[in-house]
Amino acid sequence: MNTCDLPPISIPAGDYQRLTALVDAAERTPTPVLDYLSQELSRAEVVADEACSPHVVRIGSLVSYRDGVNGRYRTVRLVWPLEADVARDRISVLSPVGAALLGLSPGQSIEWPRPVGEPRMLTVLTVYGSDMPDPAA
């Protein structure tokens, strides 16, 4: 996907700093997901934490999205890697779909890389704050 085709994304400054440090720390063992996340961070608009819209997917957000290939709907919480738990729908920002969701707002769509096969498209439907309970809790 051409960067001209990518939707604009916003990331709060605090998350941006931690994410950049995470990518830098993992630089010794690069992976396609880290490369993708690094590209997303480089094109993001970094905003003050308090100025970030509550409708932007950030670490801790509960987000509903639709898979553009199979049409399935899913609600997940975007979390830091050590908090990830697929059984509880807690998706790491270092997963392909987690990196793709970061910074998006409702109505935006993006292609995300898969470890195997063609990229997939997802569309963000709703973003809830970090105070919402986990869907599988």
PDB file of N, CA, C and O in Angstrom, residues 40-102:
ATOM      1  N   GLU A  40       4.581   2.963  10.751  1.00  0.00           N
ATOM      2  CA  GLU A  40       3.392   3.649  11.249  1.00  0.00           C
ATOM      3  C   GLU A  40       3.775   4.798  12.187  1.00  0.00           C
ATOM      4  O   GLU A  40       3.218   5.886  12.110  1.00  0.00           O
ATOM      5  N   LEU A  41       4.749   4.564  13.059  1.00  0.00           N
ATOM      6  CA  LEU A  41       5.190   5.616  13.971  1.00  0.00           C
ATOM      7  C   LEU A  41       5.797   6.787  13.211  1.00  0.00           C
ATOM      8  O   LEU A  41       5.596   7.948  13.579  1.00  0.00           O
ATOM      9  N   SER A  42       6.517   6.496  12.131  1.00  0.00           N
ATOM     10  CA  SER A  42       7.172   7.573  11.385  1.00  0.00           C
ATOM     11  C   SER A  42       6.174   8.467  10.648  1.00  0.00           C
ATOM     12  O   SER A  42       6.479   9.624  10.364  1.00  0.00           O
ATOM     13  N   ARG A  43       4.993   7.961  10.351  1.00  0.00           N
ATOM     14  CA  ARG A  43       4.012   8.783   9.635  1.00  0.00           C
ATOM     15  C   ARG A  43       2.926   9.362  10.548  1.00  0.00           C
ATOM     16  O   ARG A  43       2.085  10.139  10.116  1.00  0.00           O
ATOM     17  N   ALA A  44       2.953   9.000  11.820  1.00  0.00           N
ATOM     18  CA  ALA A  44       1.913   9.431  12.755  1.00  0.00           C
ATOM     19  C   ALA A  44       2.051  10.900  13.133  1.00  0.00           C
ATOM     20  O   ALA A  44       3.161  11.431  13.217  1.00  0.00           O
ATOM     21  N   GLU A  45       0.916  11.512  13.392  1.00  0.00           N
ATOM     22  CA  GLU A  45       0.896  12.837  14.005  1.00  0.00           C
ATOM     23  C   GLU A  45       0.948  12.601  15.509  1.00  0.00           C
ATOM     24  O   GLU A  45       0.070  11.928  16.068  1.00  0.00           O
ATOM     25  N   VAL A  46       1.967  13.123  16.162  1.00  0.00           N
ATOM     26  CA  VAL A  46       2.105  12.961  17.604  1.00  0.00           C
ATOM     27  C   VAL A  46       1.411  14.148  18.271  1.00  0.00           C
ATOM     28  O   VAL A  46       1.701  15.300  17.949  1.00  0.00           O
ATOM     29  N   VAL A  47       0.481  13.847  19.174  1.00  0.00           N
ATOM     30  CA  VAL A  47      -0.287  14.893  19.849  1.00  0.00           C
ATOM     31  C   VAL A  47      -0.081  14.780  21.359  1.00  0.00           C
ATOM     32  O   VAL A  47       0.246  13.704  21.873  1.00  0.00           O
ATOM     33  N   ALA A  48      -0.277  15.878  22.048  1.00  0.00           N
ATOM     34  CA  ALA A  48      -0.176  15.863  23.515  1.00  0.00           C
ATOM     35  C   ALA A  48      -1.188  14.856  24.064  1.00  0.00           C
ATOM     36  O   ALA A  48      -2.283  14.707  23.516  1.00  0.00           O
ATOM     37  N   ASP A  49      -0.808  14.160  25.115  1.00  0.00           N
ATOM     38  CA  ASP A  49      -1.687  13.135  25.697  1.00  0.00           C
ATOM     39  C   ASP A  49      -3.090  13.665  25.957  1.00  0.00           C
ATOM     40  O   ASP A  49      -4.078  13.025  25.603  1.00  0.00           O
ATOM     41  N   GLU A  50      -3.177  14.834  26.560  1.00  0.00           N
ATOM     42  CA  GLU A  50      -4.486  15.392  26.919  1.00  0.00           C
ATOM     43  C   GLU A  50      -5.261  15.909  25.703  1.00  0.00           C
ATOM     44  O   GLU A  50      -6.468  16.099  25.762  1.00  0.00           O
ATOM     45  N   ALA A  51      -4.577  16.115  24.575  1.00  0.00           N
ATOM     46  CA  ALA A  51      -5.237  16.603  23.360  1.00  0.00           C
ATOM     47  C   ALA A  51      -5.683  15.473  22.431  1.00  0.00           C
ATOM     48  O   ALA A  51      -6.369  15.714  21.445  1.00  0.00           O
ATOM     49  N   CYS A  52      -5.303  14.239  22.774  1.00  0.00           N
ATOM     50  CA  CYS A  52      -5.654  13.107  21.920  1.00  0.00           C
ATOM     51  C   CYS A  52      -7.155  12.816  22.045  1.00  0.00           C
ATOM     52  O   CYS A  52      -7.691  12.688  23.145  1.00  0.00           O
ATOM     53  N   SER A  53      -7.817  12.720  20.921  1.00  0.00           N
ATOM     54  CA  SER A  53      -9.247  12.432  20.903  1.00  0.00           C
ATOM     55  C   SER A  53      -9.533  11.088  21.551  1.00  0.00           C
ATOM     56  O   SER A  53      -8.789  10.121  21.342  1.00  0.00           O
ATOM     57  N   PRO A  54     -10.620  10.985  22.311  1.00  0.00           N
ATOM     58  CA  PRO A  54     -10.985   9.689  22.898  1.00  0.00           C
ATOM     59  C   PRO A  54     -11.428   8.682  21.835  1.00  0.00           C
ATOM     60  O   PRO A  54     -11.587   7.508  22.118  1.00  0.00           O
ATOM     61  N   HIS A  55     -11.603   9.145  20.609  1.00  0.00           N
ATOM     62  CA  HIS A  55     -12.038   8.283  19.509  1.00  0.00           C
ATOM     63  C   HIS A  55     -10.866   7.765  18.675  1.00  0.00           C
ATOM     64  O   HIS A  55     -11.079   7.172  17.628  1.00  0.00           O
ATOM     65  N   VAL A  56      -9.649   7.975  19.146  1.00  0.00           N
ATOM     66  CA  VAL A  56      -8.453   7.476  18.475  1.00  0.00           C
ATOM     67  C   VAL A  56      -7.993   6.217  19.201  1.00  0.00           C
ATOM     68  O   VAL A  56      -7.937   6.192  20.433  1.00  0.00           O
ATOM     69  N   VAL A  57      -7.648   5.183  18.448  1.00  0.00           N
ATOM     70  CA  VAL A  57      -7.153   3.945  19.055  1.00  0.00           C
ATOM     71  C   VAL A  57      -5.766   4.200  19.620  1.00  0.00           C
ATOM     72  O   VAL A  57      -4.854   4.602  18.895  1.00  0.00           O
ATOM     73  N   ARG A  58      -5.643   3.984  20.914  1.00  0.00           N
ATOM     74  CA  ARG A  58      -4.371   4.122  21.604  1.00  0.00           C
ATOM     75  C   ARG A  58      -4.194   2.933  22.528  1.00  0.00           C
ATOM     76  O   ARG A  58      -5.094   2.124  22.673  1.00  0.00           O
ATOM     77  N   ILE A  59      -3.039   2.821  23.138  1.00  0.00           N
ATOM     78  CA  ILE A  59      -2.815   1.722  24.070  1.00  0.00           C
ATOM     79  C   ILE A  59      -3.868   1.819  25.179  1.00  0.00           C
ATOM     80  O   ILE A  59      -4.053   2.872  25.773  1.00  0.00           O
ATOM     81  N   GLY A  60      -4.554   0.711  25.415  1.00  0.00           N
ATOM     82  CA  GLY A  60      -5.607   0.667  26.427  1.00  0.00           C
ATOM     83  C   GLY A  60      -7.003   0.803  25.857  1.00  0.00           C
ATOM     84  O   GLY A  60      -7.980   0.500  26.535  1.00  0.00           O
ATOM     85  N   SER A  61      -7.123   1.264  24.610  1.00  0.00           N
ATOM     86  CA  SER A  61      -8.438   1.435  24.000  1.00  0.00           C
ATOM     87  C   SER A  61      -9.115   0.093  23.753  1.00  0.00           C
ATOM     88  O   SER A  61      -8.468  -0.892  23.388  1.00  0.00           O
ATOM     89  N   LEU A  62     -10.425   0.092  23.916  1.00  0.00           N
ATOM     90  CA  LEU A  62     -11.261  -1.021  23.497  1.00  0.00           C
ATOM     91  C   LEU A  62     -11.794  -0.611  22.130  1.00  0.00           C
ATOM     92  O   LEU A  62     -12.329   0.489  21.975  1.00  0.00           O
ATOM     93  N   VAL A  63     -11.597  -1.451  21.125  1.00  0.00           N
ATOM     94  CA  VAL A  63     -11.936  -1.059  19.753  1.00  0.00           C
ATOM     95  C   VAL A  63     -12.690  -2.183  19.053  1.00  0.00           C
ATOM     96  O   VAL A  63     -12.329  -3.345  19.167  1.00  0.00           O
ATOM     97  N   SER A  64     -13.738  -1.814  18.341  1.00  0.00           N
ATOM     98  CA  SER A  64     -14.468  -2.758  17.499  1.00  0.00           C
ATOM     99  C   SER A  64     -14.078  -2.487  16.059  1.00  0.00           C
ATOM    100  O   SER A  64     -14.017  -1.326  15.638  1.00  0.00           O
ATOM    101  N   TYR A  65     -13.819  -3.564  15.314  1.00  0.00           N
ATOM    102  CA  TYR A  65     -13.456  -3.413  13.912  1.00  0.00           C
ATOM    103  C   TYR A  65     -14.060  -4.543  13.093  1.00  0.00           C
ATOM    104  O   TYR A  65     -14.484  -5.561  13.630  1.00  0.00           O
ATOM    105  N   ARG A  66     -14.089  -4.327  11.791  1.00  0.00           N
ATOM    106  CA  ARG A  66     -14.580  -5.331  10.854  1.00  0.00           C
ATOM    107  C   ARG A  66     -13.438  -5.751   9.951  1.00  0.00           C
ATOM    108  O   ARG A  66     -12.726  -4.908   9.404  1.00  0.00           O
ATOM    109  N   ASP A  67     -13.269  -7.050   9.783  1.00  0.00           N
ATOM    110  CA  ASP A  67     -12.277  -7.607   8.879  1.00  0.00           C
ATOM    111  C   ASP A  67     -12.838  -7.493   7.465  1.00  0.00           C
ATOM    112  O   ASP A  67     -13.928  -7.995   7.187  1.00  0.00           O
ATOM    113  N   GLY A  68     -12.119  -6.832   6.581  1.00  0.00           N
ATOM    114  CA  GLY A  68     -12.594  -6.591   5.224  1.00  0.00           C
ATOM    115  C   GLY A  68     -12.580  -7.816   4.328  1.00  0.00           C
ATOM    116  O   GLY A  68     -13.224  -7.818   3.282  1.00  0.00           O
ATOM    117  N   VAL A  69     -11.893  -8.875   4.721  1.00  0.00           N
ATOM    118  CA  VAL A  69     -11.827 -10.076   3.904  1.00  0.00           C
ATOM    119  C   VAL A  69     -12.975 -11.025   4.226  1.00  0.00           C
ATOM    120  O   VAL A  69     -13.703 -11.462   3.347  1.00  0.00           O
ATOM    121  N   ASN A  70     -13.154 -11.322   5.522  1.00  0.00           N
ATOM    122  CA  ASN A  70     -14.198 -12.285   5.889  1.00  0.00           C
ATOM    123  C   ASN A  70     -15.442 -11.624   6.477  1.00  0.00           C
ATOM    124  O   ASN A  70     -16.420 -12.296   6.763  1.00  0.00           O
ATOM    125  N   GLY A  71     -15.411 -10.307   6.676  1.00  0.00           N
ATOM    126  CA  GLY A  71     -16.578  -9.581   7.174  1.00  0.00           C
ATOM    127  C   GLY A  71     -16.844  -9.750   8.658  1.00  0.00           C
ATOM    128  O   GLY A  71     -17.829  -9.213   9.170  1.00  0.00           O
ATOM    129  N   ARG A  72     -15.973 -10.452   9.373  1.00  0.00           N
ATOM    130  CA  ARG A  72     -16.186 -10.664  10.801  1.00  0.00           C
ATOM    131  C   ARG A  72     -15.970  -9.380  11.587  1.00  0.00           C
ATOM    132  O   ARG A  72     -15.103  -8.575  11.271  1.00  0.00           O
ATOM    133  N   TYR A  73     -16.768  -9.254  12.654  1.00  0.00           N
ATOM    134  CA  TYR A  73     -16.624  -8.146  13.585  1.00  0.00           C
ATOM    135  C   TYR A  73     -15.888  -8.662  14.812  1.00  0.00           C
ATOM    136  O   TYR A  73     -16.091  -9.800  15.226  1.00  0.00           O
ATOM    137  N   ARG A  74     -15.061  -7.804  15.385  1.00  0.00           N
ATOM    138  CA  ARG A  74     -14.305  -8.203  16.568  1.00  0.00           C
ATOM    139  C   ARG A  74     -14.118  -6.991  17.461  1.00  0.00           C
ATOM    140  O   ARG A  74     -13.953  -5.871  16.978  1.00  0.00           O
ATOM    141  N   THR A  75     -14.148  -7.216  18.764  1.00  0.00           N
ATOM    142  CA  THR A  75     -13.863  -6.170  19.742  1.00  0.00           C
ATOM    143  C   THR A  75     -12.676  -6.631  20.564  1.00  0.00           C
ATOM    144  O   THR A  75     -12.691  -7.732  21.132  1.00  0.00           O
ATOM    145  N   VAL A  76     -11.640  -5.800  20.607  1.00  0.00           N
ATOM    146  CA  VAL A  76     -10.400  -6.132  21.309  1.00  0.00           C
ATOM    147  C   VAL A  76      -9.906  -4.920  22.086  1.00  0.00           C
ATOM    148  O   VAL A  76     -10.322  -3.791  21.828  1.00  0.00           O
ATOM    149  N   ARG A  77      -9.019  -5.186  23.023  1.00  0.00           N
ATOM    150  CA  ARG A  77      -8.327  -4.101  23.718  1.00  0.00           C
ATOM    151  C   ARG A  77      -6.884  -4.103  23.226  1.00  0.00           C
ATOM    152  O   ARG A  77      -6.234  -5.144  23.189  1.00  0.00           O
ATOM    153  N   LEU A  78      -6.377  -2.933  22.831  1.00  0.00           N
ATOM    154  CA  LEU A  78      -4.986  -2.797  22.388  1.00  0.00           C
ATOM    155  C   LEU A  78      -4.116  -2.588  23.622  1.00  0.00           C
ATOM    156  O   LEU A  78      -4.365  -1.662  24.408  1.00  0.00           O
ATOM    157  N   VAL A  79      -3.117  -3.456  23.802  1.00  0.00           N
ATOM    158  CA  VAL A  79      -2.311  -3.433  25.023  1.00  0.00           C
ATOM    159  C   VAL A  79      -0.821  -3.533  24.709  1.00  0.00           C
ATOM    160  O   VAL A  79      -0.423  -3.848  23.594  1.00  0.00           O
ATOM    161  N   TRP A  80      -0.005  -3.300  25.743  1.00  0.00           N
ATOM    162  CA  TRP A  80       1.428  -3.494  25.649  1.00  0.00           C
ATOM    163  C   TRP A  80       1.700  -4.994  25.564  1.00  0.00           C
ATOM    164  O   TRP A  80       0.880  -5.802  26.016  1.00  0.00           O
ATOM    165  N   PRO A  81       2.834  -5.410  25.005  1.00  0.00           N
ATOM    166  CA  PRO A  81       3.100  -6.841  24.789  1.00  0.00           C
ATOM    167  C   PRO A  81       2.930  -7.734  26.021  1.00  0.00           C
ATOM    168  O   PRO A  81       2.350  -8.819  25.916  1.00  0.00           O
ATOM    169  N   LEU A  82       3.388  -7.316  27.179  1.00  0.00           N
ATOM    170  CA  LEU A  82       3.300  -8.167  28.365  1.00  0.00           C
ATOM    171  C   LEU A  82       1.874  -8.304  28.901  1.00  0.00           C
ATOM    172  O   LEU A  82       1.607  -9.170  29.740  1.00  0.00           O
ATOM    173  N   GLU A  83       0.948  -7.470  28.433  1.00  0.00           N
ATOM    174  CA  GLU A  83      -0.450  -7.531  28.872  1.00  0.00           C
ATOM    175  C   GLU A  83      -1.328  -8.320  27.904  1.00  0.00           C
ATOM    176  O   GLU A  83      -2.510  -8.516  28.156  1.00  0.00           O
ATOM    177  N   ALA A  84      -0.743  -8.764  26.795  1.00  0.00           N
ATOM    178  CA  ALA A  84      -1.525  -9.453  25.759  1.00  0.00           C
ATOM    179  C   ALA A  84      -2.068 -10.784  26.279  1.00  0.00           C
ATOM    180  O   ALA A  84      -1.400 -11.496  27.022  1.00  0.00           O
ATOM    181  N   ASP A  85      -3.310 -11.079  25.886  1.00  0.00           N
ATOM    182  CA  ASP A  85      -3.970 -12.328  26.258  1.00  0.00           C
ATOM    183  C   ASP A  85      -5.085 -12.549  25.235  1.00  0.00           C
ATOM    184  O   ASP A  85      -6.168 -11.982  25.358  1.00  0.00           O
ATOM    185  N   VAL A  86      -4.800 -13.353  24.229  1.00  0.00           N
ATOM    186  CA  VAL A  86      -5.748 -13.570  23.141  1.00  0.00           C
ATOM    187  C   VAL A  86      -7.064 -14.131  23.662  1.00  0.00           C
ATOM    188  O   VAL A  86      -8.134 -13.762  23.172  1.00  0.00           O
ATOM    189  N   ALA A  87      -7.020 -14.980  24.682  1.00  0.00           N
ATOM    190  CA  ALA A  87      -8.240 -15.568  25.240  1.00  0.00           C
ATOM    191  C   ALA A  87      -9.157 -14.501  25.836  1.00  0.00           C
ATOM    192  O   ALA A  87     -10.370 -14.688  25.899  1.00  0.00           O
ATOM    193  N   ARG A  88      -8.578 -13.375  26.254  1.00  0.00           N
ATOM    194  CA  ARG A  88      -9.366 -12.265  26.814  1.00  0.00           C
ATOM    195  C   ARG A  88      -9.478 -11.105  25.827  1.00  0.00           C
ATOM    196  O   ARG A  88      -9.836 -10.003  26.209  1.00  0.00           O
ATOM    197  N   ASP A  89      -9.173 -11.349  24.556  1.00  0.00           N
ATOM    198  CA  ASP A  89      -9.247 -10.334  23.498  1.00  0.00           C
ATOM    199  C   ASP A  89      -8.384  -9.115  23.793  1.00  0.00           C
ATOM    200  O   ASP A  89      -8.742  -7.991  23.458  1.00  0.00           O
ATOM    201  N   ARG A  90      -7.224  -9.349  24.379  1.00  0.00           N
ATOM    202  CA  ARG A  90      -6.244  -8.294  24.644  1.00  0.00           C
ATOM    203  C   ARG A  90      -5.121  -8.479  23.627  1.00  0.00           C
ATOM    204  O   ARG A  90      -4.326  -9.404  23.735  1.00  0.00           O
ATOM    205  N   ILE A  91      -5.060  -7.585  22.641  1.00  0.00           N
ATOM    206  CA  ILE A  91      -4.173  -7.711  21.492  1.00  0.00           C
ATOM    207  C   ILE A  91      -2.948  -6.808  21.659  1.00  0.00           C
ATOM    208  O   ILE A  91      -3.086  -5.597  21.867  1.00  0.00           O
ATOM    209  N   SER A  92      -1.769  -7.386  21.513  1.00  0.00           N
ATOM    210  CA  SER A  92      -0.520  -6.633  21.635  1.00  0.00           C
ATOM    211  C   SER A  92      -0.352  -5.654  20.482  1.00  0.00           C
ATOM    212  O   SER A  92      -0.677  -5.961  19.338  1.00  0.00           O
ATOM    213  N   VAL A  93       0.203  -4.510  20.802  1.00  0.00           N
ATOM    214  CA  VAL A  93       0.554  -3.534  19.782  1.00  0.00           C
ATOM    215  C   VAL A  93       1.661  -4.078  18.879  1.00  0.00           C
ATOM    216  O   VAL A  93       1.859  -3.576  17.776  1.00  0.00           O
ATOM    217  N   LEU A  94       2.330  -5.143  19.314  1.00  0.00           N
ATOM    218  CA  LEU A  94       3.364  -5.766  18.493  1.00  0.00           C
ATOM    219  C   LEU A  94       2.823  -6.906  17.632  1.00  0.00           C
ATOM    220  O   LEU A  94       3.583  -7.621  17.002  1.00  0.00           O
ATOM    221  N   SER A  95       1.507  -7.065  17.592  1.00  0.00           N
ATOM    222  CA  SER A  95       0.898  -8.022  16.665  1.00  0.00           C
ATOM    223  C   SER A  95       0.554  -7.263  15.387  1.00  0.00           C
ATOM    224  O   SER A  95       0.394  -6.033  15.413  1.00  0.00           O
ATOM    225  N   PRO A  96       0.433  -7.956  14.262  1.00  0.00           N
ATOM    226  CA  PRO A  96       0.101  -7.244  13.018  1.00  0.00           C
ATOM    227  C   PRO A  96      -1.187  -6.422  13.108  1.00  0.00           C
ATOM    228  O   PRO A  96      -1.204  -5.257  12.724  1.00  0.00           O
ATOM    229  N   VAL A  97      -2.249  -7.009  13.638  1.00  0.00           N
ATOM    230  CA  VAL A  97      -3.509  -6.273  13.721  1.00  0.00           C
ATOM    231  C   VAL A  97      -3.414  -5.150  14.763  1.00  0.00           C
ATOM    232  O   VAL A  97      -3.972  -4.072  14.569  1.00  0.00           O
ATOM    233  N   GLY A  98      -2.685  -5.388  15.845  1.00  0.00           N
ATOM    234  CA  GLY A  98      -2.510  -4.346  16.862  1.00  0.00           C
ATOM    235  C   GLY A  98      -1.778  -3.133  16.310  1.00  0.00           C
ATOM    236  O   GLY A  98      -2.176  -1.994  16.537  1.00  0.00           O
ATOM    237  N   ALA A  99      -0.709  -3.375  15.566  1.00  0.00           N
ATOM    238  CA  ALA A  99       0.037  -2.266  14.955  1.00  0.00           C
ATOM    239  C   ALA A  99      -0.820  -1.532  13.937  1.00  0.00           C
ATOM    240  O   ALA A  99      -0.719  -0.312  13.793  1.00  0.00           O
ATOM    241  N   ALA A 100      -1.684  -2.264  13.231  1.00  0.00           N
ATOM    242  CA  ALA A 100      -2.552  -1.637  12.232  1.00  0.00           C
ATOM    243  C   ALA A 100      -3.613  -0.761  12.885  1.00  0.00           C
ATOM    244  O   ALA A 100      -3.953   0.312  12.375  1.00  0.00           O
ATOM    245  N   LEU A 101      -4.157  -1.181  14.022  1.00  0.00           N
ATOM    246  CA  LEU A 101      -5.220  -0.424  14.700  1.00  0.00           C
ATOM    247  C   LEU A 101      -4.717   0.880  15.306  1.00  0.00           C
ATOM    248  O   LEU A 101      -5.458   1.861  15.388  1.00  0.00           O
ATOM    249  N   LEU A 102      -3.466   0.913  15.717  1.00  0.00           N
ATOM    250  CA  LEU A 102      -2.900   2.054  16.430  1.00  0.00           C
ATOM    251  C   LEU A 102      -3.110   3.366  15.679  1.00  0.00           C
ATOM    252  O   LEU A 102      -2.740   3.487  14.516  1.00  0.00           O
TER     253      LEU A 102
END
